[in-house]
Structures are given as C-alpha cells and as structure tokens.
Amino acid sequence: MKKITLGTDGPVIGRIGLGLMGMSAFYTGATQDDEGAIRTIHRALELGVTFLDTAEIYGPYLNEELLARAIAGRRDQVVIATKFGTIRHSVDEKGGLDGSPANVRLSVEGSLRRLGTDHIDLYYQHRMDPSTPIEETVGALAELIAEGKILHYGLSEAAPATIRRAHAVHPVTALQTEYSLWSRDPETEILPTVRELGIGFVPYSPLGRGFLTGAIRSLDQLDDGDFRKTNPRFAGGNLDANMVIVEKVDAVAAQIGATPAQVALAWLLAQGDDIAPIPGTRRIVALEENVGADGVVLSSDQLEALDALQPAAGERYADMAPLSR
C-alpha cells in the first residue's frame, strides 16, 4: 500500500486506515464477534494497513480494549489513534463534552491503560467543548507530548477558527471529520484551512456509513439499536432519494471492474496525498475490498462525473449543533 506522512511531521501511515468503531458500538453486529474482529485487524496489518482508529466512547471503552488484544506483541506495527472529550471522567464517567485539562489527564491515563501501551501516536479531541477555551485543552495536550504520553494530537469536527487557534498553541497533526461522496462540506472551508496550515486530513465514514457500498437498501437490514435507524440521511424518503448517488457510483464501478466501495474510496484518495480515509468494517472480505481501492485509478471523466453528484438529502446527524465549534 502507498504510504503518506500525516501532516507536516506526523506519523508515516498506509494511506487507507481502519476505523474500529463498528466492531464495538453503534452499528449492527457490534460486539457480536470480537474474535472475528481481531482476525480482521490482523489481516489489515498483513495488507499494509497501519493506521487504526478508536475512541474511549466506543463501547464505552470496549473498542480500546479490543484493539489492545489485537495488537498484543505487535505494537510496533501500528499507529494508534484514539479520542477523548465526550466522557466526563470527573463526574462519574458521565457523557458530555469536556476538554478541561483535568479531563484530558484522566482520559489519557485510562486510554493508555486500556490500550496496554506507554504512548498514543495520535490523540484527538473528539468533539469541541464550548465551556473550555481550546487554548487550555491544547496546552494540556502539549504537556502530554512533552512527557511522551502522546506523540501527536488532532481535532475531530472542529471549525476553521478553532483549528487556527489550536494550531497557534501547538501544531495540529490531523483533523478528522466526515468526508465522502455524500458529505462534501469540508471542501468549502475545512480542507483549505488544514492545507494552508500543513495539517493532515482524516475522513471518517468515507463510505457514507456503508451506504455508498450499495449494500443498504432498507432500514429492515439494520438492528434496532443501529445508529443509522435514526440518522436523517437514512430516514423517511431520504434513503430512497440518496440511492441516486449509489447508482452513479455503481455505474463507474461497472466501467472499470471495481466495486462501489472501491470507487468511493478511490475518489477520496484522488482528492490529495494529504488524505487518509478510515473505512470501518468487521469483516475480512470487506477489508480486502477496501484496501483494493489503493490500486484503483479513476479517469478524469469519471472523477468529473462523481464530482457532479448532488449532495445527500438529510443532515449528517439529527442534531448538528454540538459537532463543529
């Protein structure tokens, strides 16, 4: 697999990573086959996938613990990214945004323990805390970098002004947000900002939460607890309306003998060498399919046709208010 450097001086990683969330939380099948998930992680390493993404909130905690089991004896083969900021450790582990320096400390110690490591390669603030100035949060992260407990830090779902303020305190290595053929919002302000500052860009949900693979045709396919059952893009008539996007992706896939997932990822990779998508899956067959996108090259006409797709119907989340500050 081709490799990139994340940000100006961040870790060198395979340019397609692996999002681990669905192995332990939020999606149909989560927690049902941990041994199978571990085999998928091991296969990812064999294929050159080195960038593994988790978070303390996934479970909570189950996903970090799963990753620790998977990389036992293989720590030097992986770049671990995990996240803090959506669990308030000073208030009985309750959910809520907390970027306070005290919570940063409590969070990192928990993640280090669960992951079974003495350092985290990339530590993201998962969501921005409006009650704590970003300068204070980044100050605490800079201290952790000086101590060697984290090597780099990133932000997830941060607004351009927040990114600039954070970067002024200590350079941001990576910005993570949703970006795919059905989530193009970052192109307006986020991508220009991170590129100006030399920050790497990590698209999560690069396959539209599985939608762009063409595999989801009805909500009946999803468990009752699946996050997507209440997601606006899958609700009401939006699911059917958004099927037009899948049909266009599928048409390009048929032209080149690839799968829709590979086309969607190849389109993302074509947007720049500073982009490292983290498609998630629990299954080896889907992992191998996703990694195959590394060798898919789209023509200028195909890229133009995909660029012309209309935005997805429906908001990314039911409540967008807390996502970007």
Short mmCIF file of C-alpha atoms in Angstrom, two decimals:
data_model
loop_
_atom_site.label_atom_id
_atom_site.label_comp_id
_atom_site.label_asym_id
_atom_site.label_seq_id
_atom_site.Cartn_x
_atom_site.Cartn_y
_atom_site.Cartn_z
CA MET A 1 0.00 0.00 0.00
CA LYS A 2 1.12 3.54 -0.71
CA LYS A 3 2.19 5.49 2.36
CA ILE A 4 1.76 9.11 3.33
CA THR A 5 3.00 11.34 6.11
CA LEU A 6 0.09 12.62 8.15
CA GLY A 7 0.50 16.36 8.43
CA THR A 8 3.82 18.16 8.18
CA ASP A 9 5.75 15.96 10.61
CA GLY A 10 3.24 13.34 11.74
CA PRO A 11 3.43 9.56 11.52
CA VAL A 12 4.02 7.71 8.26
CA ILE A 13 0.97 5.52 7.61
CA GLY A 14 -0.65 3.39 4.96
CA ARG A 15 -2.94 5.85 3.21
CA ILE A 16 -6.02 3.71 3.89
CA GLY A 17 -6.61 3.16 7.59
CA LEU A 18 -9.14 1.12 9.53
CA GLY A 19 -11.92 2.57 11.64
CA LEU A 20 -12.70 0.21 14.52
CA MET A 21 -15.87 1.79 15.93
CA GLY A 22 -18.36 -0.61 14.34
CA MET A 23 -16.65 -3.57 15.95
CA SER A 24 -17.83 -2.43 19.38
CA ALA A 25 -20.54 0.22 19.11
CA PHE A 26 -23.39 1.90 17.24
CA TYR A 27 -23.73 -0.41 14.22
CA THR A 28 -25.45 -3.71 13.51
CA GLY A 29 -23.27 -6.61 14.64
CA ALA A 30 -21.19 -4.65 17.15
CA THR A 31 -19.66 -6.81 19.93
CA GLN A 32 -21.09 -9.99 18.39
CA ASP A 33 -17.80 -11.44 17.16
CA ASP A 34 -14.73 -10.00 18.88
CA GLU A 35 -12.52 -12.86 17.71
CA GLY A 36 -13.57 -12.23 14.13
CA ALA A 37 -12.85 -8.53 14.59
CA ILE A 38 -9.37 -9.33 15.88
CA ARG A 39 -8.72 -11.52 12.84
CA THR A 40 -9.77 -8.60 10.66
CA ILE A 41 -7.29 -6.31 12.41
CA HIS A 42 -4.53 -8.89 11.95
CA ARG A 43 -5.37 -9.18 8.24
CA ALA A 44 -5.27 -5.40 7.98
CA LEU A 45 -1.69 -5.38 9.24
CA GLU A 46 -0.77 -8.04 6.68
CA LEU A 47 -2.19 -5.80 3.93
CA GLY A 48 -0.21 -2.75 4.99
CA VAL A 49 -2.97 -1.02 6.97
CA THR A 50 -1.07 0.57 9.87
CA PHE A 51 -3.39 3.39 10.96
CA LEU A 52 -6.01 2.11 13.44
CA ASP A 53 -8.70 4.45 14.76
CA THR A 54 -10.62 4.00 18.01
CA ALA A 55 -12.04 6.14 20.86
CA GLU A 56 -12.84 5.81 24.53
CA ILE A 57 -16.55 6.41 23.82
CA TYR A 58 -16.78 3.35 21.55
CA GLY A 59 -18.34 0.90 23.97
CA PRO A 60 -17.55 2.90 26.05
CA TYR A 61 -14.05 1.51 26.45
CA LEU A 62 -14.74 -1.85 24.75
CA ASN A 63 -13.14 -0.82 21.48
CA GLU A 64 -9.85 0.28 23.02
CA GLU A 65 -9.71 -2.97 24.97
CA LEU A 66 -10.41 -4.95 21.79
CA LEU A 67 -7.60 -3.15 19.98
CA ALA A 68 -5.22 -3.93 22.83
CA ARG A 69 -5.97 -7.63 22.46
CA ALA A 70 -5.45 -7.45 18.70
CA ILE A 71 -2.07 -5.72 18.80
CA ALA A 72 -0.55 -7.60 21.72
CA GLY A 73 3.04 -8.29 20.63
CA ARG A 74 2.53 -6.11 17.51
CA ARG A 75 2.60 -2.59 18.97
CA ASP A 76 5.50 -1.50 16.77
CA GLN A 77 3.49 -2.35 13.63
CA VAL A 78 0.66 0.12 14.23
CA VAL A 79 -0.13 3.78 14.58
CA ILE A 80 -2.84 4.12 17.22
CA ALA A 81 -5.32 6.97 17.06
CA THR A 82 -7.83 7.34 19.88
CA LYS A 83 -10.06 10.14 21.12
CA PHE A 84 -11.21 11.88 24.29
CA GLY A 85 -13.64 14.63 25.19
CA THR A 86 -17.09 13.04 25.15
CA ILE A 87 -16.89 11.37 28.57
CA ARG A 88 -16.63 13.49 31.72
CA HIS A 89 -14.32 11.47 33.94
CA SER A 90 -14.59 13.89 36.85
CA VAL A 91 -18.38 13.40 37.02
CA ASP A 92 -18.88 9.65 37.45
CA GLU A 93 -17.90 8.84 33.86
CA LYS A 94 -20.96 10.61 32.50
CA GLY A 95 -21.32 11.50 28.87
CA GLY A 96 -20.80 15.13 27.97
CA LEU A 97 -18.28 17.40 26.31
CA ASP A 98 -15.25 18.05 28.50
CA GLY A 99 -11.99 19.44 27.16
CA SER A 100 -10.72 20.68 30.51
CA PRO A 101 -7.05 19.99 31.28
CA ALA A 102 -8.06 17.81 34.22
CA ASN A 103 -10.26 15.67 31.98
CA VAL A 104 -7.53 15.43 29.36
CA ARG A 105 -5.26 13.92 32.03
CA LEU A 106 -7.86 11.49 33.31
CA SER A 107 -8.79 10.45 29.79
CA VAL A 108 -5.29 9.75 28.53
CA GLU A 109 -4.36 7.66 31.55
CA GLY A 110 -7.45 5.50 31.01
CA SER A 111 -6.75 5.05 27.32
CA LEU A 112 -3.09 4.16 27.91
CA ARG A 113 -4.13 1.54 30.43
CA ARG A 114 -6.84 0.01 28.24
CA LEU A 115 -4.64 0.02 25.14
CA GLY A 116 -1.76 -1.58 27.01
CA THR A 117 0.78 0.92 25.74
CA ASP A 118 3.01 3.65 27.11
CA HIS A 119 2.17 6.12 24.36
CA ILE A 120 -0.61 7.05 21.94
CA ASP A 121 0.52 8.01 18.46
CA LEU A 122 -2.35 10.40 17.68
CA TYR A 123 -4.73 11.70 20.34
CA TYR A 124 -7.83 13.54 19.11
CA GLN A 125 -10.24 15.80 20.91
CA HIS A 126 -13.39 14.01 19.75
CA ARG A 127 -15.75 17.00 19.98
CA MET A 128 -15.10 20.59 20.95
CA ASP A 129 -16.10 21.71 24.46
CA PRO A 130 -17.71 25.18 24.37
CA SER A 131 -17.03 25.70 28.07
CA THR A 132 -13.25 25.24 27.81
CA PRO A 133 -11.13 27.51 25.59
CA ILE A 134 -9.31 25.42 23.00
CA GLU A 135 -6.06 27.03 24.13
CA GLU A 136 -6.42 25.39 27.54
CA THR A 137 -7.14 21.97 26.05
CA VAL A 138 -4.21 22.18 23.67
CA GLY A 139 -1.96 23.39 26.47
CA ALA A 140 -2.69 20.15 28.32
CA LEU A 141 -2.11 18.11 25.16
CA ALA A 142 1.23 19.86 24.60
CA GLU A 143 2.28 18.83 28.10
CA LEU A 144 1.42 15.20 27.30
CA ILE A 145 3.51 15.42 24.14
CA ALA A 146 6.46 16.77 26.16
CA GLU A 147 6.05 13.85 28.57
CA GLY A 148 5.93 11.30 25.73
CA LYS A 149 2.47 10.01 26.62
CA ILE A 150 1.16 11.11 23.23
CA LEU A 151 3.24 11.76 20.13
CA HIS A 152 0.81 13.96 18.20
CA TYR A 153 -2.64 15.43 18.69
CA GLY A 154 -5.58 16.09 16.44
CA LEU A 155 -9.06 17.58 16.40
CA SER A 156 -12.32 16.00 15.28
CA GLU A 157 -15.23 18.06 13.94
CA ALA A 158 -13.58 21.41 14.68
CA ALA A 159 -14.42 24.66 12.90
CA PRO A 160 -11.73 26.55 10.94
CA ALA A 161 -11.35 29.28 13.57
CA THR A 162 -10.89 26.66 16.30
CA ILE A 163 -8.31 24.82 14.21
CA ARG A 164 -6.33 28.03 13.79
CA ARG A 165 -6.45 28.85 17.50
CA ALA A 166 -5.33 25.34 18.42
CA HIS A 167 -2.54 25.35 15.85
CA ALA A 168 -1.21 28.64 17.24
CA VAL A 169 -0.65 26.98 20.64
CA HIS A 170 0.87 23.75 19.32
CA PRO A 171 0.81 22.41 15.74
CA VAL A 172 -2.18 20.18 14.96
CA THR A 173 -1.16 16.97 13.21
CA ALA A 174 -4.55 15.86 11.87
CA LEU A 175 -8.14 16.97 11.51
CA GLN A 176 -10.84 14.32 11.38
CA THR A 177 -14.34 14.85 10.06
CA GLU A 178 -16.86 13.11 7.84
CA TYR A 179 -16.00 13.36 4.15
CA SER A 180 -17.21 11.24 1.25
CA LEU A 181 -19.18 11.43 -1.95
CA TRP A 182 -22.27 12.14 0.13
CA SER A 183 -20.60 14.51 2.62
CA ARG A 184 -18.76 17.23 0.71
CA ASP A 185 -18.99 20.06 3.27
CA PRO A 186 -15.26 20.03 4.20
CA GLU A 187 -14.36 21.23 0.71
CA THR A 188 -15.68 24.72 1.45
CA GLU A 189 -13.58 25.75 4.45
CA ILE A 190 -12.06 22.82 6.33
CA LEU A 191 -9.83 21.40 3.60
CA PRO A 192 -8.44 24.80 2.54
CA THR A 193 -7.68 25.61 6.19
CA VAL A 194 -5.84 22.38 7.01
CA ARG A 195 -3.90 22.52 3.76
CA GLU A 196 -2.80 26.08 4.45
CA LEU A 197 -1.55 25.02 7.89
CA GLY A 198 0.03 21.71 6.84
CA ILE A 199 -2.43 19.56 8.80
CA GLY A 200 -3.32 16.05 7.67
CA PHE A 201 -6.93 15.22 6.87
CA VAL A 202 -8.64 12.01 8.03
CA PRO A 203 -12.11 11.40 6.58
CA TYR A 204 -14.28 9.19 8.74
CA SER A 205 -17.33 7.41 7.28
CA PRO A 206 -15.70 7.57 3.83
CA LEU A 207 -18.28 5.05 2.60
CA GLY A 208 -21.25 7.05 3.86
CA ARG A 209 -21.79 4.75 6.86
CA GLY A 210 -21.92 1.82 4.48
CA PHE A 211 -24.46 3.45 2.18
CA LEU A 212 -22.05 4.01 -0.72
CA THR A 213 -21.29 0.29 -0.93
CA GLY A 214 -24.83 -0.26 -2.19
CA ALA A 215 -25.42 -2.91 0.46
CA ILE A 216 -28.04 -0.98 2.44
CA ARG A 217 -31.35 -0.85 0.63
CA SER A 218 -33.74 -0.87 3.58
CA LEU A 219 -33.70 0.00 7.26
CA ASP A 220 -35.04 -3.50 7.87
CA GLN A 221 -31.48 -4.71 7.32
CA LEU A 222 -30.34 -2.90 10.47
CA ASP A 223 -30.67 -3.85 14.14
CA ASP A 224 -32.98 -1.72 16.26
CA GLY A 225 -30.01 -0.25 18.11
CA ASP A 226 -28.17 0.71 14.94
CA PHE A 227 -27.36 4.43 14.90
CA ARG A 228 -28.35 4.67 11.25
CA LYS A 229 -32.01 3.91 12.01
CA THR A 230 -32.34 7.42 13.47
CA ASN A 231 -29.90 9.15 11.14
CA PRO A 232 -31.62 11.74 8.91
CA ARG A 233 -29.93 10.51 5.74
CA PHE A 234 -31.45 7.08 6.21
CA ALA A 235 -34.84 8.32 7.47
CA GLY A 236 -38.12 8.98 5.69
CA GLY A 237 -37.74 9.43 1.97
CA ASN A 238 -34.06 10.35 2.19
CA LEU A 239 -32.88 6.77 1.87
CA ASP A 240 -34.61 6.40 -1.48
CA ALA A 241 -33.55 9.86 -2.63
CA ASN A 242 -29.93 9.16 -1.84
CA MET A 243 -29.98 5.93 -3.79
CA VAL A 244 -29.27 8.04 -6.89
CA ILE A 245 -25.75 8.58 -5.54
CA VAL A 246 -25.21 4.85 -5.16
CA GLU A 247 -26.43 4.22 -8.70
CA LYS A 248 -23.91 6.71 -10.13
CA VAL A 249 -21.07 5.20 -8.12
CA ASP A 250 -22.13 1.73 -9.22
CA ALA A 251 -22.10 2.82 -12.86
CA VAL A 252 -18.49 3.97 -12.60
CA ALA A 253 -17.59 0.75 -10.79
CA ALA A 254 -19.06 -1.29 -13.65
CA GLN A 255 -16.94 0.66 -16.16
CA ILE A 256 -13.65 -0.26 -14.50
CA GLY A 257 -14.42 -3.65 -12.97
CA ALA A 258 -14.27 -2.42 -9.39
CA THR A 259 -16.78 -2.35 -6.55
CA PRO A 260 -18.77 0.72 -5.48
CA ALA A 261 -16.80 0.86 -2.21
CA GLN A 262 -13.52 0.91 -4.13
CA VAL A 263 -14.75 3.69 -6.39
CA ALA A 264 -15.91 5.79 -3.43
CA LEU A 265 -12.54 5.37 -1.71
CA ALA A 266 -10.56 5.94 -4.91
CA TRP A 267 -12.42 9.21 -5.40
CA LEU A 268 -11.39 10.29 -1.90
CA LEU A 269 -7.76 9.30 -2.44
CA ALA A 270 -7.75 11.30 -5.67
CA GLN A 271 -8.57 14.45 -3.70
CA GLY A 272 -4.99 14.69 -2.41
CA ASP A 273 -1.99 12.93 -0.90
CA ASP A 274 -2.75 14.53 2.46
CA ILE A 275 -5.94 12.47 2.86
CA ALA A 276 -6.09 9.20 4.85
CA PRO A 277 -9.62 7.73 4.96
CA ILE A 278 -10.52 5.23 7.70
CA PRO A 279 -13.26 2.95 6.35
CA GLY A 280 -14.62 0.68 9.04
CA THR A 281 -15.56 -2.97 8.85
CA ARG A 282 -15.63 -6.09 10.99
CA ARG A 283 -15.24 -8.48 8.06
CA ILE A 284 -12.04 -9.57 6.33
CA VAL A 285 -13.70 -9.73 2.91
CA ALA A 286 -14.82 -6.09 3.16
CA LEU A 287 -11.41 -5.05 4.47
CA GLU A 288 -9.70 -6.64 1.48
CA GLU A 289 -12.17 -4.93 -0.83
CA ASN A 290 -11.48 -1.54 0.76
CA VAL A 291 -7.72 -1.96 0.63
CA GLY A 292 -8.06 -2.80 -3.04
CA ALA A 293 -9.04 0.82 -3.64
CA ASP A 294 -5.34 1.68 -3.26
CA GLY A 295 -4.81 0.37 -6.76
CA VAL A 296 -7.90 1.87 -8.40
CA VAL A 297 -7.28 4.85 -10.68
CA LEU A 298 -10.23 6.89 -11.91
CA SER A 299 -10.10 8.75 -15.21
CA SER A 300 -10.64 12.49 -15.37
CA ASP A 301 -14.07 11.89 -16.90
CA GLN A 302 -15.02 9.51 -14.11
CA LEU A 303 -13.81 11.93 -11.45
CA GLU A 304 -15.77 14.70 -13.13
CA ALA A 305 -18.94 12.59 -13.16
CA LEU A 306 -18.56 11.79 -9.45
CA ASP A 307 -17.78 15.41 -8.60
CA ALA A 308 -21.07 16.40 -10.23
CA LEU A 309 -23.18 14.27 -7.87
CA GLN A 310 -25.77 16.16 -5.86
CA PRO A 311 -25.30 16.37 -2.07
CA ALA A 312 -27.03 13.75 0.04
CA ALA A 313 -30.53 14.51 1.29
CA GLY A 314 -30.71 14.96 5.05
CA GLU A 315 -28.33 16.25 7.72
CA ARG A 316 -25.34 14.18 8.83
CA TYR A 317 -26.70 13.99 12.37
CA ALA A 318 -30.10 14.63 13.90
CA ASP A 319 -28.57 17.43 15.98
CA MET A 320 -25.65 19.12 14.26
CA ALA A 321 -25.25 21.85 16.89
CA PRO A 322 -22.51 20.29 19.07
CA LEU A 323 -20.40 18.93 16.24
CA SER A 324 -18.32 21.82 14.98
CA ARG A 325 -17.17 24.80 17.02
#
